[in-house]
mmCIF file of C-alpha atoms and ligand atoms in Angstrom:
data_model
loop_
_atom_site.group_PDB
_atom_site.id
_atom_site.type_symbol
_atom_site.label_atom_id
_atom_site.label_comp_id
_atom_site.label_asym_id
_atom_site.label_seq_id
_atom_site.Cartn_x
_atom_site.Cartn_y
_atom_site.Cartn_z
ATOM 1 C CA MET F 1 -12.644 113.964 13.318
ATOM 2 C CA ARG F 2 -11.220 110.797 13.598
ATOM 3 C CA TYR F 3 -7.960 109.243 12.607
ATOM 4 C CA GLN F 4 -6.045 112.082 13.470
ATOM 5 C CA SER F 5 -2.818 111.134 14.471
ATOM 6 C CA THR F 6 -3.250 109.296 11.386
ATOM 7 C CA ARG F 7 -4.157 112.894 9.768
ATOM 8 C CA GLU F 8 -0.877 113.787 11.210
ATOM 9 C CA GLN F 9 1.580 111.969 11.339
ATOM 10 C CA LEU F 10 0.659 112.202 6.941
ATOM 11 C CA LEU F 11 0.365 116.052 7.538
ATOM 12 C CA LYS F 12 3.858 116.373 8.777
ATOM 13 C CA ALA F 13 5.610 113.818 5.788
ATOM 14 C CA VAL F 14 3.879 116.470 3.696
ATOM 15 C CA ILE F 15 5.662 119.291 5.431
ATOM 16 C CA LYS F 16 8.328 117.856 5.668
ATOM 17 C CA ALA F 17 8.596 116.649 1.630
ATOM 18 C CA ASN F 18 7.405 119.776 1.266
ATOM 19 C CA GLU F 19 10.597 121.959 2.841
ATOM 20 C CA VAL F 20 12.440 119.296 0.552
ATOM 21 C CA ASP F 21 11.043 119.684 -2.881
ATOM 22 C CA LEU F 22 10.020 116.222 -3.169
ATOM 23 C CA ILE F 23 6.916 117.370 -4.133
ATOM 24 C CA ARG F 24 5.080 121.286 -4.580
ATOM 25 C CA LEU F 25 2.239 123.129 -5.445
ATOM 26 C CA SER F 26 -0.183 119.967 -4.463
ATOM 27 C CA ALA F 27 1.921 117.539 -7.451
ATOM 28 C CA GLY F 28 2.504 114.791 -5.495
ATOM 29 C CA ASN F 29 1.593 112.203 -2.929
ATOM 30 C CA ILE F 30 1.551 110.591 -0.163
ATOM 31 C CA SER F 31 -0.374 107.511 1.626
ATOM 32 C CA THR F 32 -0.770 104.963 4.750
ATOM 33 C CA ARG F 33 -2.270 102.762 6.783
ATOM 34 C CA THR F 34 -4.065 103.592 9.215
ATOM 35 C CA GLU F 35 -4.064 101.097 12.146
ATOM 36 C CA ASP F 36 -8.046 99.171 11.671
ATOM 37 C CA GLY F 37 -6.886 98.950 7.471
ATOM 38 C CA LEU F 38 -7.980 101.754 5.896
ATOM 39 C CA VAL F 39 -5.506 104.855 4.121
ATOM 40 C CA ALA F 40 -5.334 108.006 4.847
ATOM 41 C CA ILE F 41 -3.668 110.038 1.818
ATOM 42 C CA THR F 42 -3.649 113.616 0.863
ATOM 43 C CA ALA F 43 -6.767 115.323 -0.623
ATOM 44 C CA SER F 44 -6.680 116.094 -4.002
ATOM 45 C CA GLY F 45 -5.894 119.677 -5.348
ATOM 46 C CA VAL F 46 -4.920 121.025 -2.222
ATOM 47 C CA LYS F 47 -1.380 122.501 -2.013
ATOM 48 C CA TYR F 48 0.854 121.387 0.134
ATOM 49 C CA ARG F 49 1.914 124.669 1.282
ATOM 50 C CA THR F 50 -1.839 125.259 2.948
ATOM 51 C CA MET F 51 -3.053 121.943 4.267
ATOM 52 C CA THR F 52 -4.492 120.992 7.664
ATOM 53 C CA THR F 53 -5.308 117.920 8.775
ATOM 54 C CA ALA F 54 -9.020 118.695 7.084
ATOM 55 C CA ASP F 55 -7.498 117.693 4.341
ATOM 56 C CA ILE F 56 -6.351 114.293 4.742
ATOM 57 C CA SER F 57 -8.547 111.898 3.016
ATOM 58 C CA ILE F 58 -9.542 108.187 4.715
ATOM 59 C CA VAL F 59 -10.135 105.725 1.972
ATOM 60 C CA ASP F 60 -10.851 102.328 1.827
ATOM 61 C CA LEU F 61 -8.432 100.003 0.046
ATOM 62 C CA ASP F 62 -10.319 100.091 -2.754
ATOM 63 C CA GLY F 63 -10.281 103.772 -2.922
ATOM 64 C CA ASN F 64 -13.826 104.486 -1.688
ATOM 65 C CA LEU F 65 -14.150 107.629 0.411
ATOM 66 C CA ILE F 66 -14.863 106.417 3.928
ATOM 67 C CA GLU F 67 -13.520 110.403 5.576
ATOM 68 C CA GLY F 68 -12.799 113.572 4.883
ATOM 69 C CA LEU F 69 -12.385 115.424 1.360
ATOM 70 C CA LYS F 70 -11.804 114.105 -2.470
ATOM 71 C CA PRO F 71 -8.899 112.138 -2.414
ATOM 72 C CA SER F 72 -5.589 112.861 -4.361
ATOM 73 C CA SER F 73 -6.194 112.229 -7.922
ATOM 74 C CA GLU F 74 -2.978 109.383 -8.146
ATOM 75 C CA THR F 75 -5.055 107.522 -5.541
ATOM 76 C CA PRO F 76 -5.989 104.133 -7.141
ATOM 77 C CA MET F 77 -1.895 103.667 -7.529
ATOM 78 C CA HIS F 78 -1.870 103.939 -4.447
ATOM 79 C CA THR F 79 -4.333 101.508 -3.048
ATOM 80 C CA VAL F 80 -3.241 98.786 -5.282
ATOM 81 C CA ILE F 81 -0.172 99.006 -4.454
ATOM 82 C CA TYR F 82 -1.272 98.525 -1.400
ATOM 83 C CA ARG F 83 -3.808 95.369 -1.932
ATOM 84 C CA ASN F 84 -0.800 93.829 -3.645
ATOM 85 C CA LEU F 85 1.974 94.202 -1.443
ATOM 86 C CA PRO F 86 0.889 93.487 2.366
ATOM 87 C CA ASP F 87 4.695 94.233 3.488
ATOM 88 C CA VAL F 88 4.312 98.426 2.283
ATOM 89 C CA GLY F 89 2.707 100.939 5.332
ATOM 90 C CA SER F 90 3.562 103.421 3.590
ATOM 91 C CA ILE F 91 3.895 105.357 0.033
ATOM 92 C CA TYR F 92 5.562 108.118 -1.559
ATOM 93 C CA HIS F 93 4.930 109.606 -5.015
ATOM 94 C CA THR F 94 7.235 112.598 -5.551
ATOM 95 C CA HIS F 95 7.302 114.547 -9.434
ATOM 96 C CA SER F 96 10.730 115.545 -7.979
ATOM 97 C CA THR F 97 12.818 117.420 -10.227
ATOM 98 C CA PHE F 98 15.909 114.776 -11.225
ATOM 99 C CA ALA F 99 13.135 111.890 -10.740
ATOM 100 C CA ILE F 100 11.299 113.169 -13.610
ATOM 101 C CA THR F 101 14.266 113.440 -15.848
ATOM 102 C CA PHE F 102 15.715 110.179 -15.436
ATOM 103 C CA ALA F 103 11.816 108.411 -15.937
ATOM 104 C CA MET F 104 12.220 111.112 -19.242
ATOM 105 C CA LEU F 105 14.663 109.457 -20.566
ATOM 106 C CA GLY F 106 13.587 106.308 -19.497
ATOM 107 C CA ASP F 107 16.685 103.505 -19.014
ATOM 108 C CA GLU F 108 17.425 101.918 -15.365
ATOM 109 C CA ILE F 109 19.128 103.825 -12.962
ATOM 110 C CA PRO F 110 22.789 101.901 -11.968
ATOM 111 C CA MET F 111 24.023 101.494 -9.101
ATOM 112 C CA ALA F 112 26.238 104.488 -8.940
ATOM 113 C CA ASN F 113 26.259 105.522 -5.290
ATOM 114 C CA LEU F 114 25.454 104.207 -1.310
ATOM 115 C CA GLU F 115 22.035 106.921 -1.920
ATOM 116 C CA LEU F 116 20.898 104.811 -5.214
ATOM 117 C CA LEU F 117 21.995 100.957 -3.242
ATOM 118 C CA VAL F 118 20.054 101.829 -0.181
ATOM 119 C CA CYS F 119 16.872 102.358 -2.189
ATOM 120 C CA GLY F 120 17.214 98.956 -4.027
ATOM 121 C CA ALA F 121 19.554 100.555 -7.069
ATOM 122 C CA PRO F 122 19.121 99.930 -10.292
ATOM 123 C CA ILE F 123 16.092 101.514 -10.346
ATOM 124 C CA PRO F 124 14.152 100.282 -13.012
ATOM 125 C CA VAL F 125 12.068 102.286 -15.418
ATOM 126 C CA ALA F 126 7.804 101.386 -15.328
ATOM 127 C CA ALA F 127 6.342 101.382 -18.651
ATOM 128 C CA TRP F 128 3.977 103.784 -19.656
ATOM 129 C CA ALA F 129 1.367 104.122 -17.697
ATOM 130 C CA CYS F 130 -1.642 107.672 -16.928
ATOM 131 C CA PRO F 131 -1.420 109.073 -14.310
ATOM 132 C CA ALA F 132 -4.870 108.974 -11.944
ATOM 133 C CA THR F 133 -4.851 105.076 -12.928
ATOM 134 C CA THR F 134 -4.815 101.678 -11.538
ATOM 135 C CA LYS F 135 -2.509 101.191 -14.267
ATOM 136 C CA ALA F 136 -0.097 103.402 -12.422
ATOM 137 C CA GLY F 137 0.872 101.461 -9.784
ATOM 138 C CA GLU F 138 -0.209 97.996 -11.961
ATOM 139 C CA VAL F 139 2.449 98.167 -13.348
ATOM 140 C CA THR F 140 4.520 98.914 -10.779
ATOM 141 C CA VAL F 141 3.673 96.198 -7.838
ATOM 142 C CA GLY F 142 5.429 93.428 -10.789
ATOM 143 C CA ILE F 143 8.368 94.567 -10.104
ATOM 144 C CA PHE F 144 8.448 95.511 -6.632
ATOM 145 C CA LYS F 145 7.376 91.523 -5.820
ATOM 146 C CA ASP F 146 9.727 90.228 -7.539
ATOM 147 C CA ARG F 147 12.723 92.734 -6.124
ATOM 148 C CA PRO F 148 11.615 92.085 -2.677
ATOM 149 C CA GLY F 149 14.662 94.581 -1.590
ATOM 150 C CA LEU F 150 13.840 97.441 -4.186
ATOM 151 C CA LYS F 151 12.052 100.430 -3.210
ATOM 152 C CA VAL F 152 11.909 102.806 -5.040
ATOM 153 C CA ILE F 153 10.538 102.438 -9.677
ATOM 154 C CA LEU F 154 10.126 105.441 -11.588
ATOM 155 C CA LEU F 155 6.822 106.242 -13.165
ATOM 156 C CA ARG F 156 7.697 106.527 -17.027
ATOM 157 C CA LYS F 157 7.058 111.042 -18.162
ATOM 158 C CA HIS F 158 5.705 110.601 -14.793
ATOM 159 C CA GLY F 159 7.756 110.576 -11.433
ATOM 160 C CA LEU F 160 8.827 107.903 -8.784
ATOM 161 C CA VAL F 161 6.857 106.396 -6.940
ATOM 162 C CA ALA F 162 8.955 105.049 -2.938
ATOM 163 C CA ILE F 163 7.297 102.610 -0.191
ATOM 164 C CA GLY F 164 8.559 102.005 2.791
ATOM 165 C CA ALA F 165 7.297 100.168 6.278
ATOM 166 C CA ASP F 166 5.830 103.308 7.229
ATOM 167 C CA LEU F 167 6.032 106.412 6.307
ATOM 168 C CA ASP F 168 9.395 107.917 7.839
ATOM 169 C CA HIS F 169 11.263 104.617 5.960
ATOM 170 C CA ALA F 170 9.242 105.577 2.567
ATOM 171 C CA PHE F 171 10.583 109.263 3.496
ATOM 172 C CA ASP F 172 14.266 108.332 3.456
ATOM 173 C CA MET F 173 13.786 105.849 0.248
ATOM 174 C CA ALA F 174 11.864 109.314 -2.202
ATOM 175 C CA PHE F 175 14.692 111.380 -0.308
ATOM 176 C CA ASN F 176 18.116 109.437 -1.612
ATOM 177 C CA ALA F 177 17.027 108.777 -4.020
ATOM 178 C CA GLU F 178 16.704 111.878 -5.481
ATOM 179 C CA VAL F 179 19.687 113.182 -4.625
ATOM 180 C CA GLY F 180 21.072 109.856 -6.184
ATOM 181 C CA PHE F 181 19.804 110.479 -9.065
ATOM 182 C CA GLN F 182 20.585 114.572 -8.928
ATOM 183 C CA SER F 183 24.307 113.244 -7.976
ATOM 184 C CA TYR F 184 24.531 111.398 -11.124
ATOM 185 C CA TYR F 185 22.781 112.872 -13.346
ATOM 186 C CA GLN F 186 26.398 116.186 -11.893
ATOM 187 C CA ALA F 187 28.668 112.939 -12.053
ATOM 188 C CA LEU F 188 26.810 112.185 -16.123
ATOM 189 C CA VAL F 189 27.537 116.164 -16.934
ATOM 190 C CA LEU F 190 31.166 115.805 -16.280
ATOM 191 C CA GLY F 191 32.119 112.163 -16.988
ATOM 192 C CA LYS F 192 31.722 108.749 -16.827
ATOM 193 C CA PRO F 193 30.375 107.547 -13.228
ATOM 194 C CA GLU F 194 32.056 104.603 -12.342
ATOM 195 C CA PRO F 195 28.706 102.159 -11.456
ATOM 196 C CA VAL F 196 29.043 100.040 -7.756
ATOM 197 C CA THR F 197 30.784 96.762 -8.340
ATOM 198 C CA ALA F 198 29.463 93.299 -7.466
ATOM 199 C CA GLU F 199 32.646 93.557 -4.945
ATOM 200 C CA GLN F 200 31.757 96.675 -3.540
ATOM 201 C CA PHE F 201 28.202 95.924 -3.049
ATOM 202 C CA ALA F 202 28.708 92.739 -1.089
ATOM 203 C CA GLU F 203 31.044 94.589 0.981
ATOM 204 C CA VAL F 204 28.867 97.273 1.344
ATOM 205 C CA LYS F 205 25.990 94.958 1.969
ATOM 206 C CA ALA F 206 27.985 92.989 5.034
ATOM 207 C CA VAL F 207 28.474 95.522 6.981
ATOM 208 C CA TYR F 208 25.305 97.323 6.808
ATOM 209 C CA HIS F 209 23.158 94.531 7.591
ATOM 210 C CA LEU F 210 21.429 95.090 4.627
HETATM 211 ZN ZN1 ZN S 301 1.774 112.261 -10.277
#
């Protein structure tokens, strides 16, 4: 089987994301570029708990199957992002609970904590697009292009897309976003969260060289 090392890296990413509930059952999907310009992505309808390297599909940038099982139904969303954003090496698309919660409300999430700050907050909610369509990716591309520091966008009534230079980076963005959303949600339940001020943001940026 070709692309063994990419398959192993992607499977590891799947197991890690499943363990922390970023993805579950067969909802959500993860992809990464291969060394030769193709895309490795989780197969369609395979439960993450039982997934093996044989369940990783290899597609080209137009989503045509090159090797393996039928790719995730949401492949068009991933490939349109790779076609338009050459610096993106990996994508996590999650149906994580707090991402879905805020994606249902539709309002941009402010820079309320450091976890959201590293994701490039405020986090926008993209226009509605049906899952498994190219449009589901297109609605994020323009926003990502306009805001180079932004790594996470909520998909309206659906979930989130996190981009990164590689699988570890994209995982960190998806995980930080979920922790940031959960904390923000809890703060909203308890009271009125204070946003990070422009001055505080500048201070953090200087310390962390963001
Ligand atoms: Zn989805």
